[in-house]
mmCIF file of C-alpha atoms in Angstrom:
data_model
loop_
_atom_site.group_PDB
_atom_site.id
_atom_site.type_symbol
_atom_site.label_atom_id
_atom_site.label_comp_id
_atom_site.label_asym_id
_atom_site.label_seq_id
_atom_site.Cartn_x
_atom_site.Cartn_y
_atom_site.Cartn_z
ATOM 1 C CA MET A 809 -0.021 0.041 0.010
ATOM 2 C CA ILE A 810 1.164 3.552 -0.983
ATOM 3 C CA PRO A 811 2.163 5.469 2.209
ATOM 4 C CA ALA A 812 -0.155 8.520 2.883
ATOM 5 C CA TRP A 813 2.722 10.940 2.775
ATOM 6 C CA LYS A 814 3.668 9.899 -0.826
ATOM 7 C CA VAL A 815 0.020 10.363 -1.817
ATOM 8 C CA LYS A 816 0.123 13.817 -0.296
ATOM 9 C CA ARG A 817 3.412 14.688 -1.957
ATOM 10 C CA GLU A 818 2.283 13.703 -5.414
ATOM 11 C CA ILE A 819 -1.016 15.632 -4.953
ATOM 12 C CA LEU A 820 0.940 18.659 -3.864
ATOM 13 C CA ARG A 821 3.480 18.170 -6.822
ATOM 14 C CA PHE A 822 0.565 17.911 -9.336
ATOM 15 C CA GLY A 823 -1.087 21.069 -7.871
ATOM 16 C CA LYS A 824 2.112 23.035 -8.373
ATOM 17 C CA GLN A 825 2.483 21.885 -11.785
ATOM 18 C CA PHE A 826 -1.116 22.638 -12.814
ATOM 19 C CA LYS A 827 -0.654 26.067 -11.230
ATOM 20 C CA ALA A 828 2.326 26.564 -13.427
ATOM 21 C CA VAL A 829 0.630 25.447 -16.545
ATOM 22 C CA VAL A 830 -2.670 27.585 -16.142
ATOM 23 C CA PRO A 831 -1.002 30.919 -17.060
ATOM 24 C CA ILE A 832 0.677 29.341 -20.126
ATOM 25 C CA LEU A 833 -2.633 27.854 -21.402
ATOM 26 C CA LYS A 834 -4.375 31.250 -20.901
ATOM 27 C CA GLY A 835 -2.307 32.758 -23.681
ATOM 28 C CA TRP A 836 -4.447 31.171 -26.328
ATOM 29 C CA PRO A 837 -7.946 32.372 -24.992
ATOM 30 C CA ASP A 838 -6.251 35.807 -24.222
ATOM 31 C CA ARG A 839 -5.181 36.043 -27.968
ATOM 32 C CA VAL A 840 -8.818 35.409 -29.153
ATOM 33 C CA ARG A 841 -9.958 38.018 -26.493
ATOM 34 C CA TYR A 842 -7.522 40.426 -27.777
ATOM 35 C CA ASP A 843 -8.578 39.973 -31.360
ATOM 36 C CA VAL A 844 -12.223 40.130 -30.582
ATOM 37 C CA GLN A 845 -12.444 42.925 -27.926
ATOM 38 C CA MET A 846 -9.206 44.926 -28.211
ATOM 39 C CA ARG A 847 -8.138 44.917 -31.842
ATOM 40 C CA PRO A 848 -11.085 46.896 -32.919
ATOM 41 C CA GLN A 849 -9.887 49.638 -30.653
ATOM 42 C CA VAL A 850 -6.530 49.813 -32.767
ATOM 43 C CA ILE A 851 -6.120 53.306 -34.436
ATOM 44 C CA ARG A 852 -4.138 53.480 -37.729
ATOM 45 C CA THR A 853 -2.956 56.762 -39.033
ATOM 46 C CA GLU A 854 -1.487 57.003 -42.594
ATOM 47 C CA GLY A 855 2.057 58.522 -42.732
ATOM 48 C CA LYS A 856 3.641 60.480 -45.653
ATOM 49 C CA LEU A 857 5.926 57.392 -46.759
ATOM 50 C CA VAL A 858 4.813 54.381 -48.644
ATOM 51 C CA LEU A 859 4.773 50.844 -47.620
ATOM 52 C CA GLY A 860 6.936 48.976 -50.181
ATOM 53 C CA ASP A 861 9.070 45.953 -50.625
ATOM 54 C CA HIS A 862 11.093 46.606 -47.656
ATOM 55 C CA VAL A 863 9.383 47.375 -44.583
ATOM 56 C CA ALA A 864 10.462 47.870 -40.854
ATOM 57 C CA ILE A 865 7.854 47.241 -38.093
ATOM 58 C CA VAL A 866 9.260 49.424 -35.184
ATOM 59 C CA LEU A 867 7.541 48.955 -31.889
ATOM 60 C CA MET A 868 7.527 52.012 -29.625
ATOM 61 C CA TYR A 869 6.586 52.704 -26.032
ATOM 62 C CA GLN A 870 7.201 56.408 -25.274
ATOM 63 C CA PRO A 871 4.216 57.575 -23.057
ATOM 64 C CA SER A 872 6.081 60.787 -22.064
ATOM 65 C CA GLY A 873 6.749 62.038 -25.485
ATOM 66 C CA LEU A 874 9.088 61.263 -28.531
ATOM 67 C CA LEU A 875 12.487 61.092 -27.911
ATOM 68 C CA PRO A 876 14.834 62.791 -30.570
ATOM 69 C CA SER A 877 16.716 59.555 -30.815
ATOM 70 C CA PHE A 878 13.585 57.669 -31.993
ATOM 71 C CA LEU A 879 13.120 59.985 -35.027
ATOM 72 C CA ARG A 880 16.807 59.358 -35.833
ATOM 73 C CA HIS A 881 16.112 55.595 -35.519
ATOM 74 C CA LEU A 882 13.401 55.956 -37.980
ATOM 75 C CA ASP A 883 15.322 58.223 -40.456
ATOM 76 C CA HIS A 884 18.288 55.615 -40.328
ATOM 77 C CA LEU A 885 15.857 52.790 -41.455
ATOM 78 C CA ARG A 886 14.493 54.925 -44.154
ATOM 79 C CA ASP A 887 17.853 55.956 -45.418
ATOM 80 C CA LYS A 888 18.645 52.187 -45.676
ATOM 81 C CA GLY A 889 15.641 51.547 -47.922
ATOM 82 C CA PHE A 890 13.017 50.497 -45.170
ATOM 83 C CA ASN A 891 10.009 52.606 -44.623
ATOM 84 C CA PRO A 892 8.726 52.103 -41.075
ATOM 85 C CA LEU A 893 5.507 50.950 -39.901
ATOM 86 C CA ILE A 894 5.241 52.170 -36.278
ATOM 87 C CA VAL A 895 3.243 50.175 -33.639
ATOM 88 C CA SER A 896 2.947 52.091 -30.342
ATOM 89 C CA ASN A 897 1.962 50.344 -27.111
ATOM 90 C CA ALA A 898 1.061 53.733 -25.628
ATOM 91 C CA PRO A 899 -1.311 56.576 -26.764
ATOM 92 C CA ILE A 900 0.497 59.227 -28.861
ATOM 93 C CA ALA A 901 -0.019 62.854 -28.311
ATOM 94 C CA PRO A 902 -1.641 64.675 -31.458
ATOM 95 C CA SER A 903 1.574 66.923 -31.877
ATOM 96 C CA ASP A 904 3.802 63.796 -31.644
ATOM 97 C CA LEU A 905 1.534 61.905 -34.139
ATOM 98 C CA GLU A 906 1.963 64.716 -36.768
ATOM 99 C CA ARG A 907 5.684 64.656 -36.354
ATOM 100 C CA LEU A 908 5.780 60.817 -36.956
ATOM 101 C CA LYS A 909 3.907 61.196 -40.235
ATOM 102 C CA ASP A 910 6.974 62.616 -41.723
ATOM 103 C CA HIS A 911 8.978 59.501 -40.630
ATOM 104 C CA ALA A 912 6.655 56.770 -41.284
ATOM 105 C CA ALA A 913 4.407 54.996 -43.786
ATOM 106 C CA LEU A 914 1.971 54.019 -41.081
ATOM 107 C CA ILE A 915 1.384 54.683 -37.353
ATOM 108 C CA VAL A 916 -0.624 52.098 -35.420
ATOM 109 C CA GLN A 917 -1.755 52.784 -31.630
ATOM 110 C CA ARG A 918 -2.794 49.648 -29.906
ATOM 111 C CA PRO A 919 -3.844 48.553 -26.490
ATOM 112 C CA ASN A 920 -0.943 47.788 -24.466
ATOM 113 C CA PHE A 921 -1.392 43.914 -24.239
ATOM 114 C CA GLY A 922 1.146 41.254 -24.709
ATOM 115 C CA TYR A 923 4.364 43.462 -24.407
ATOM 116 C CA ASP A 924 6.567 43.727 -27.518
ATOM 117 C CA PHE A 925 5.370 40.491 -29.028
ATOM 118 C CA GLY A 926 1.823 41.666 -29.004
ATOM 119 C CA GLY A 927 2.943 44.902 -30.860
ATOM 120 C CA TYR A 928 4.933 42.760 -33.174
ATOM 121 C CA ARG A 929 2.051 40.597 -33.964
ATOM 122 C CA GLU A 930 -0.159 43.622 -34.532
ATOM 123 C CA GLY A 931 2.351 45.133 -37.075
ATOM 124 C CA VAL A 932 2.461 41.800 -38.977
ATOM 125 C CA MET A 933 -1.387 41.289 -38.888
ATOM 126 C CA THR A 934 -1.664 45.013 -40.293
ATOM 127 C CA LEU A 935 0.658 44.092 -43.005
ATOM 128 C CA ALA A 936 -1.173 41.073 -43.840
ATOM 129 C CA ASP A 937 -4.582 42.988 -43.973
ATOM 130 C CA ARG A 938 -3.082 45.396 -46.413
ATOM 131 C CA GLY A 939 -1.899 42.803 -49.175
ATOM 132 C CA PRO A 940 1.071 40.639 -49.972
ATOM 133 C CA MET A 941 3.952 40.553 -47.503
ATOM 134 C CA PRO A 942 7.124 42.537 -48.573
ATOM 135 C CA SER A 943 10.164 40.825 -49.729
ATOM 136 C CA THR A 944 12.133 41.871 -46.663
ATOM 137 C CA LEU A 945 10.874 42.772 -43.211
ATOM 138 C CA ILE A 946 12.676 44.221 -40.229
ATOM 139 C CA ILE A 947 11.017 43.895 -36.795
ATOM 140 C CA MET A 948 12.512 45.743 -33.992
ATOM 141 C CA ASN A 949 11.682 47.828 -31.038
ATOM 142 C CA ASP A 950 12.912 51.026 -29.241
ATOM 143 C CA SER A 951 14.134 49.340 -26.018
ATOM 144 C CA ASN A 952 17.796 50.170 -27.572
ATOM 145 C CA TRP A 953 19.437 53.324 -28.773
ATOM 146 C CA PHE A 954 20.040 52.614 -32.551
ATOM 147 C CA PRO A 955 22.018 53.090 -34.482
ATOM 148 C CA LEU A 956 25.029 53.822 -31.826
ATOM 149 C CA ARG A 957 27.295 55.057 -34.681
ATOM 150 C CA ASP A 958 26.436 57.044 -37.768
ATOM 151 C CA ASN A 959 28.222 54.674 -40.100
ATOM 152 C CA CYS A 960 26.318 51.703 -38.695
ATOM 153 C CA THR A 961 26.250 48.955 -41.285
ATOM 154 C CA LEU A 962 23.888 46.516 -39.551
ATOM 155 C CA ILE A 963 21.226 46.788 -42.072
ATOM 156 C CA GLU A 964 23.563 46.228 -44.966
ATOM 157 C CA THR A 965 25.080 43.071 -43.231
ATOM 158 C CA ALA A 966 21.596 41.810 -42.586
ATOM 159 C CA MET A 967 20.452 42.261 -46.056
ATOM 160 C CA ALA A 968 23.592 40.626 -47.513
ATOM 161 C CA ASP A 969 23.299 37.443 -45.402
ATOM 162 C CA PRO A 970 21.327 34.601 -47.042
ATOM 163 C CA ALA A 971 19.576 33.325 -43.866
ATOM 164 C CA ASP A 972 15.767 33.381 -43.777
ATOM 165 C CA LEU A 973 15.936 34.989 -40.141
ATOM 166 C CA TYR A 974 18.800 37.189 -39.154
ATOM 167 C CA GLY A 975 19.447 39.041 -35.908
ATOM 168 C CA ILE A 976 22.113 40.555 -33.822
ATOM 169 C CA PHE A 977 22.800 37.977 -31.168
ATOM 170 C CA TYR A 978 22.093 34.248 -31.002
ATOM 171 C CA ASN A 979 21.790 33.114 -27.471
ATOM 172 C CA THR A 980 22.738 29.503 -27.092
ATOM 173 C CA LYS A 981 23.145 29.067 -23.211
ATOM 174 C CA HIS A 982 20.117 26.459 -23.193
ATOM 175 C CA ILE A 983 21.187 22.875 -23.556
ATOM 176 C CA LYS A 984 17.837 22.178 -25.471
ATOM 177 C CA VAL A 985 18.565 23.290 -28.987
ATOM 178 C CA ASN A 986 15.010 24.672 -29.437
ATOM 179 C CA HIS A 987 15.454 26.906 -26.611
ATOM 180 C CA ARG A 988 18.316 28.670 -28.279
ATOM 181 C CA HIS A 989 17.191 31.974 -29.766
ATOM 182 C CA VAL A 990 17.731 35.108 -31.655
ATOM 183 C CA GLN A 991 17.337 37.994 -29.138
ATOM 184 C CA SER A 992 14.143 39.933 -30.000
ATOM 185 C CA TYR A 993 15.141 43.518 -30.308
ATOM 186 C CA PHE A 994 16.007 42.931 -33.894
ATOM 187 C CA TYR A 995 14.823 40.478 -36.559
ATOM 188 C CA ARG A 996 15.323 40.534 -40.225
ATOM 189 C CA PHE A 997 13.051 38.235 -42.154
ATOM 190 C CA GLY A 998 13.706 37.308 -45.672
ATOM 191 C CA GLU A 999 11.555 36.498 -48.751
ATOM 192 C CA ARG A 1000 11.543 32.719 -48.549
ATOM 193 C CA VAL A 1001 10.148 32.804 -44.988
ATOM 194 C CA LEU A 1002 7.757 35.792 -45.564
ATOM 195 C CA HIS A 1003 6.053 34.374 -48.505
ATOM 196 C CA SER A 1004 5.622 30.933 -46.845
ATOM 197 C CA PRO A 1005 2.536 30.101 -45.201
ATOM 198 C CA ASN A 1006 4.280 29.383 -42.037
ATOM 199 C CA PHE A 1007 5.000 33.135 -41.432
ATOM 200 C CA LEU A 1008 1.519 34.263 -40.881
ATOM 201 C CA THR A 1009 0.576 31.042 -39.266
ATOM 202 C CA TYR A 1010 3.083 31.518 -36.543
ATOM 203 C CA TRP A 1011 1.921 35.354 -35.782
ATOM 204 C CA ARG A 1012 -1.810 34.409 -36.200
ATOM 205 C CA ARG A 1013 -1.667 31.670 -33.719
ATOM 206 C CA MET A 1014 0.821 33.018 -31.406
ATOM 207 C CA PRO A 1015 -0.521 33.174 -27.794
ATOM 208 C CA LEU A 1016 -0.587 36.458 -26.070
ATOM 209 C CA TYR A 1017 0.759 37.083 -22.505
ATOM 210 C CA ASN A 1018 0.457 40.010 -20.389
ATOM 211 C CA ASP A 1019 3.286 38.553 -18.215
ATOM 212 C CA LYS A 1020 6.831 39.717 -19.212
ATOM 213 C CA PHE A 1021 8.422 36.293 -18.091
ATOM 214 C CA LEU A 1022 5.989 34.396 -20.202
ATOM 215 C CA VAL A 1023 6.611 36.763 -23.220
ATOM 216 C CA VAL A 1024 10.173 35.979 -23.074
ATOM 217 C CA ARG A 1025 9.777 32.179 -22.556
ATOM 218 C CA ARG A 1026 7.036 31.636 -25.005
ATOM 219 C CA GLY A 1027 7.661 34.378 -27.497
ATOM 220 C CA GLU A 1028 11.304 35.397 -27.780
ATOM 221 C CA VAL A 1029 12.603 31.920 -26.975
ATOM 222 C CA ARG A 1030 9.992 30.012 -29.078
ATOM 223 C CA LEU A 1031 10.171 32.012 -32.312
ATOM 224 C CA SER A 1032 13.514 30.872 -33.472
ATOM 225 C CA GLY A 1033 13.132 27.359 -32.864
ATOM 226 C CA TRP A 1034 9.587 27.291 -34.371
ATOM 227 C CA PHE A 1035 11.069 28.526 -37.791
ATOM 228 C CA ALA A 1036 14.176 26.417 -37.583
ATOM 229 C CA GLU A 1037 12.056 23.382 -37.131
ATOM 230 C CA ARG A 1038 10.314 24.060 -40.430
ATOM 231 C CA GLY A 1039 13.460 24.221 -42.232
ATOM 232 C CA PHE A 1040 14.156 27.966 -42.354
ATOM 233 C CA THR A 1041 17.874 29.105 -41.730
ATOM 234 C CA ILE A 1042 18.965 31.377 -38.951
ATOM 235 C CA ASN A 1043 22.161 33.528 -38.571
ATOM 236 C CA THR A 1044 23.225 36.387 -36.504
ATOM 237 C CA LEU A 1045 25.888 39.248 -36.329
ATOM 238 C CA LEU A 1046 27.302 37.825 -33.224
ATOM 239 C CA LYS A 1047 27.349 34.498 -31.306
ATOM 240 C CA PRO A 1048 28.830 33.603 -27.854
ATOM 241 C CA GLU A 1049 32.050 32.173 -29.551
ATOM 242 C CA ALA A 1050 32.938 35.435 -31.028
ATOM 243 C CA ILE A 1051 32.307 37.261 -27.657
ATOM 244 C CA ARG A 1052 34.776 34.773 -25.921
ATOM 245 C CA ASP A 1053 37.329 35.203 -28.556
ATOM 246 C CA ALA A 1054 37.185 38.965 -28.426
ATOM 247 C CA ALA A 1055 37.501 38.834 -24.684
ATOM 248 C CA ILE A 1056 40.713 36.697 -24.944
ATOM 249 C CA GLN A 1057 42.271 39.267 -27.226
ATOM 250 C CA MET A 1058 41.631 42.171 -24.637
ATOM 251 C CA SER A 1059 44.389 43.644 -22.520
ATOM 252 C CA ASP A 1060 44.826 42.642 -18.954
ATOM 253 C CA ASP A 1061 43.094 45.849 -17.612
ATOM 254 C CA GLU A 1062 40.126 45.367 -20.126
ATOM 255 C CA VAL A 1063 39.834 41.767 -19.009
ATOM 256 C CA ARG A 1064 39.472 42.783 -15.341
ATOM 257 C CA ARG A 1065 36.835 45.233 -16.281
ATOM 258 C CA VAL A 1066 34.806 42.653 -18.321
ATOM 259 C CA ILE A 1067 34.966 40.002 -15.381
ATOM 260 C CA ASP A 1068 33.884 42.681 -12.931
ATOM 261 C CA MET A 1069 30.735 43.469 -14.788
ATOM 262 C CA SER A 1070 30.145 39.764 -15.653
ATOM 263 C CA MET A 1071 30.213 38.983 -11.994
ATOM 264 C CA LYS A 1072 27.320 41.572 -11.365
ATOM 265 C CA SER A 1073 25.358 40.288 -14.261
ATOM 266 C CA ASP A 1074 25.244 36.685 -13.279
ATOM 267 C CA LEU A 1075 25.763 35.902 -9.520
ATOM 268 C CA ARG A 1076 25.787 32.114 -10.359
ATOM 269 C CA GLU A 1077 29.149 32.857 -12.186
ATOM 270 C CA ALA A 1078 30.528 34.938 -9.317
ATOM 271 C CA HIS A 1079 32.546 32.017 -7.483
ATOM 272 C CA ILE A 1080 34.357 31.031 -10.682
ATOM 273 C CA PHE A 1081 35.505 34.680 -11.390
ATOM 274 C CA ALA A 1082 36.136 35.226 -7.759
ATOM 275 C CA GLY A 1083 39.148 32.643 -8.134
ATOM 276 C CA VAL A 1084 40.653 34.920 -10.645
ATOM 277 C CA ILE A 1085 40.075 37.992 -8.645
ATOM 278 C CA ALA A 1086 41.790 36.317 -5.644
ATOM 279 C CA ARG A 1087 44.858 35.561 -7.732
ATOM 280 C CA ILE A 1088 45.047 39.085 -8.796
ATOM 281 C CA GLU A 1089 44.794 40.321 -5.121
ATOM 282 C CA ALA A 1090 47.451 37.820 -4.127
ATOM 283 C CA GLY A 1091 49.995 39.124 -6.861
ATOM 284 C CA GLN A 1092 49.890 35.662 -8.621
ATOM 285 C CA PRO A 1093 49.728 34.857 -12.406
ATOM 286 C CA TRP A 1094 45.982 35.280 -13.349
ATOM 287 C CA ARG A 1095 45.416 35.889 -17.052
ATOM 288 C CA GLU A 1096 45.770 32.260 -17.990
ATOM 289 C CA GLU A 1097 43.169 31.264 -15.662
ATOM 290 C CA ALA A 1098 41.020 34.139 -16.580
ATOM 291 C CA ASP A 1099 41.013 33.125 -20.180
ATOM 292 C CA ARG A 1100 40.160 29.493 -19.384
ATOM 293 C CA VAL A 1101 37.058 30.871 -17.265
ATOM 294 C CA LEU A 1102 36.018 33.186 -20.058
ATOM 295 C CA GLN A 1103 36.013 30.207 -22.427
ATOM 296 C CA ASN A 1104 33.894 28.126 -20.232
ATOM 297 C CA SER A 1105 31.545 30.395 -18.362
ATOM 298 C CA ARG A 1106 28.348 31.935 -19.143
ATOM 299 C CA PHE A 1107 29.488 35.484 -19.390
ATOM 300 C CA ALA A 1108 29.303 35.402 -23.326
ATOM 301 C CA TYR A 1109 25.395 34.970 -23.063
ATOM 302 C CA TYR A 1110 25.170 38.489 -21.424
ATOM 303 C CA LEU A 1111 26.472 40.615 -24.141
ATOM 304 C CA MET A 1112 24.093 43.495 -23.811
ATOM 305 C CA ASN A 1113 25.311 44.185 -20.253
ATOM 306 C CA ALA A 1114 28.948 43.599 -20.628
ATOM 307 C CA HIS A 1115 31.566 46.261 -20.090
ATOM 308 C CA PRO A 1116 31.681 48.772 -22.967
ATOM 309 C CA ALA A 1117 35.408 47.883 -23.497
ATOM 310 C CA LEU A 1118 34.000 44.639 -24.980
ATOM 311 C CA PHE A 1119 30.580 45.386 -26.680
ATOM 312 C CA LEU A 1120 31.638 49.009 -27.896
ATOM 313 C CA GLY A 1121 35.405 48.878 -28.027
ATOM 314 C CA ARG A 1122 35.877 45.162 -29.471
ATOM 315 C CA LEU A 1123 32.574 44.182 -30.948
ATOM 316 C CA ASN A 1124 31.224 47.569 -32.373
ATOM 317 C CA MET A 1125 27.769 46.814 -31.148
ATOM 318 C CA PRO A 1126 24.963 48.679 -33.117
ATOM 319 C CA VAL A 1127 22.628 49.036 -30.083
ATOM 320 C CA MET A 1128 22.787 49.901 -26.408
ATOM 321 C CA LYS A 1129 20.012 49.085 -23.811
ATOM 322 C CA LYS A 1130 17.873 51.873 -22.339
ATOM 323 C CA SER A 1131 16.577 49.652 -19.391
ATOM 324 C CA ARG A 1132 16.886 51.172 -15.907
ATOM 325 C CA GLU A 1133 17.700 47.684 -14.545
ATOM 326 C CA LEU A 1134 20.684 47.963 -12.182
ATOM 327 C CA VAL A 1135 23.063 46.117 -14.495
ATOM 328 C CA PHE A 1136 22.296 48.547 -17.410
ATOM 329 C CA TRP A 1137 22.289 51.618 -15.122
ATOM 330 C CA ASN A 1138 25.787 50.440 -14.027
ATOM 331 C CA GLN A 1139 26.767 50.015 -17.668
ATOM 332 C CA ARG A 1140 25.676 53.637 -18.579
ATOM 333 C CA ARG A 1141 27.751 54.975 -15.637
ATOM 334 C CA VAL A 1142 30.796 53.305 -16.928
ATOM 335 C CA VAL A 1143 30.203 54.471 -20.450
ATOM 336 C CA ILE A 1144 30.021 57.991 -19.073
ATOM 337 C CA GLU A 1145 32.716 57.972 -16.475
ATOM 338 C CA GLU A 1146 35.349 55.988 -18.672
ATOM 339 C CA GLY A 1147 34.902 58.262 -21.713
ATOM 340 C CA TRP A 1148 32.983 55.807 -24.011
ATOM 341 C CA LEU A 1149 30.568 58.334 -25.036
ATOM 342 C CA SER A 1150 33.084 59.519 -27.465
ATOM 343 C CA GLN A 1151 32.455 56.144 -29.311
ATOM 344 C CA ILE A 1152 28.749 56.712 -30.074
ATOM 345 C CA SER A 1153 27.044 59.267 -32.489
ATOM 346 C CA PRO A 1154 27.144 62.835 -31.217
ATOM 347 C CA MET A 1155 23.359 62.905 -31.779
ATOM 348 C CA LEU A 1156 22.970 60.219 -28.748
ATOM 349 C CA ARG A 1157 25.478 61.549 -26.278
ATOM 350 C CA ASP A 1158 23.340 64.071 -24.715
ATOM 351 C CA GLU A 1159 20.395 61.778 -24.320
ATOM 352 C CA VAL A 1160 22.533 58.975 -22.997
ATOM 353 C CA LEU A 1161 24.268 61.419 -20.663
ATOM 354 C CA HIS A 1162 21.171 62.548 -19.008
ATOM 355 C CA TRP A 1163 19.094 59.468 -19.389
ATOM 356 C CA ASP A 1164 19.331 58.686 -15.565
ATOM 357 C CA ASP A 1165 19.131 62.110 -14.255
ATOM 358 C CA ASP A 1166 17.232 62.107 -10.862
ATOM 359 C CA PHE A 1167 17.050 58.259 -11.015
ATOM 360 C CA VAL A 1168 18.526 55.750 -8.751
ATOM 361 C CA PRO A 1169 17.707 51.997 -9.076
ATOM 362 C CA PRO A 1170 15.425 50.668 -6.391
ATOM 363 C CA GLU A 1171 18.106 48.409 -5.288
ATOM 364 C CA LEU A 1172 20.183 51.233 -4.080
ATOM 365 C CA SER A 1173 19.193 54.386 -2.061
ATOM 366 C CA ALA A 1174 20.697 57.734 -2.874
ATOM 367 C CA GLN A 1175 23.024 57.606 0.199
ATOM 368 C CA GLU A 1176 24.282 54.195 -0.891
ATOM 369 C CA VAL A 1177 25.561 55.064 -4.304
ATOM 370 C CA VAL A 1178 29.280 54.923 -4.570
ATOM 371 C CA LYS A 1179 31.800 54.380 -7.247
ATOM 372 C CA GLY A 1180 33.375 50.961 -6.991
ATOM 373 C CA GLN A 1181 36.463 49.257 -8.340
ATOM 374 C CA HIS A 1182 36.740 49.888 -12.236
ATOM 375 C CA GLY A 1183 34.223 52.501 -12.250
ATOM 376 C CA VAL A 1184 31.223 50.201 -11.447
ATOM 377 C CA ILE A 1185 28.391 51.509 -9.138
ATOM 378 C CA SER A 1186 27.472 49.542 -6.114
ATOM 379 C CA SER A 1187 25.833 49.802 -2.868
ATOM 380 C CA ARG A 1188 27.811 50.442 0.270
ATOM 381 C CA THR A 1189 27.938 47.684 2.795
#
């Protein structure tokens, strides 16, 4: 006879599993609810440009008003041959809407449901409603400053690559192949995938979640695997291997800075890098050990919050995060205090410089903010 405690344990386990599954299952009825109840509320405004064979769906969320950098973002796409279709997850002020008309073919204002992927889906559905899909489609958002440099060649590189799906960074940290994914702040879809029934099938059937964690897990992570399983090819500007190789080519001082920020990005790796720091502090040879750790640790999966000596100096990244999470706040402080602003476009410098004015991450209080080793900001203990 099965002991009562085992029966109770299995019942509790099933309850926990069921509780975890319910929010996932809810994504499908929520998609139907959005299409029936919310999509009729979408407002579409024609811009002065024309939707052509190369279109860029650009998701924006700027409830406090248009940023100058966003208009530059749109103009860069237009200069590269892509007329923007803007999707806004926040209402747009009438004066800002008038300004956007000069920079876009269409402006879509939608209820803020489903985060970025809800907005991406709305853009794709709007294109589908208007006729055949273009031959090339860029999908991106305004969570990053882009382009960081005036001579940015990301679009040309993406256009020249034969892959069906192209992005900036391919995250391969998951053991399961179908969980490896192109990060969602920039996608370029080519003609073969756009003209396949699979493309619209994916977006039409995609569940909608109003939970950021589920949007990442069920949207960003699933997209790459879904298309790869159907025979479409994927490539990116950077992969973790290139990041590790670039780190090994850095000077000792640069490597110390990279390690310092990496330890703050992934606490699970801190104990590995702590051994390298201990060697440094003890005056022992450390570079060979540091290179070994860099080759075998998880730091290369966190490119977006790396030290600017790596992502700006060595890898010439075309984007930089605006997020006010502590790690990105730290990163911007280093960009400013170590002189890396000179590496980005003059048109962005003032915005980056003042982005965090009067803001301190909630993890820190104004009294606790101090400049730590290598210019990284931390809390006083």
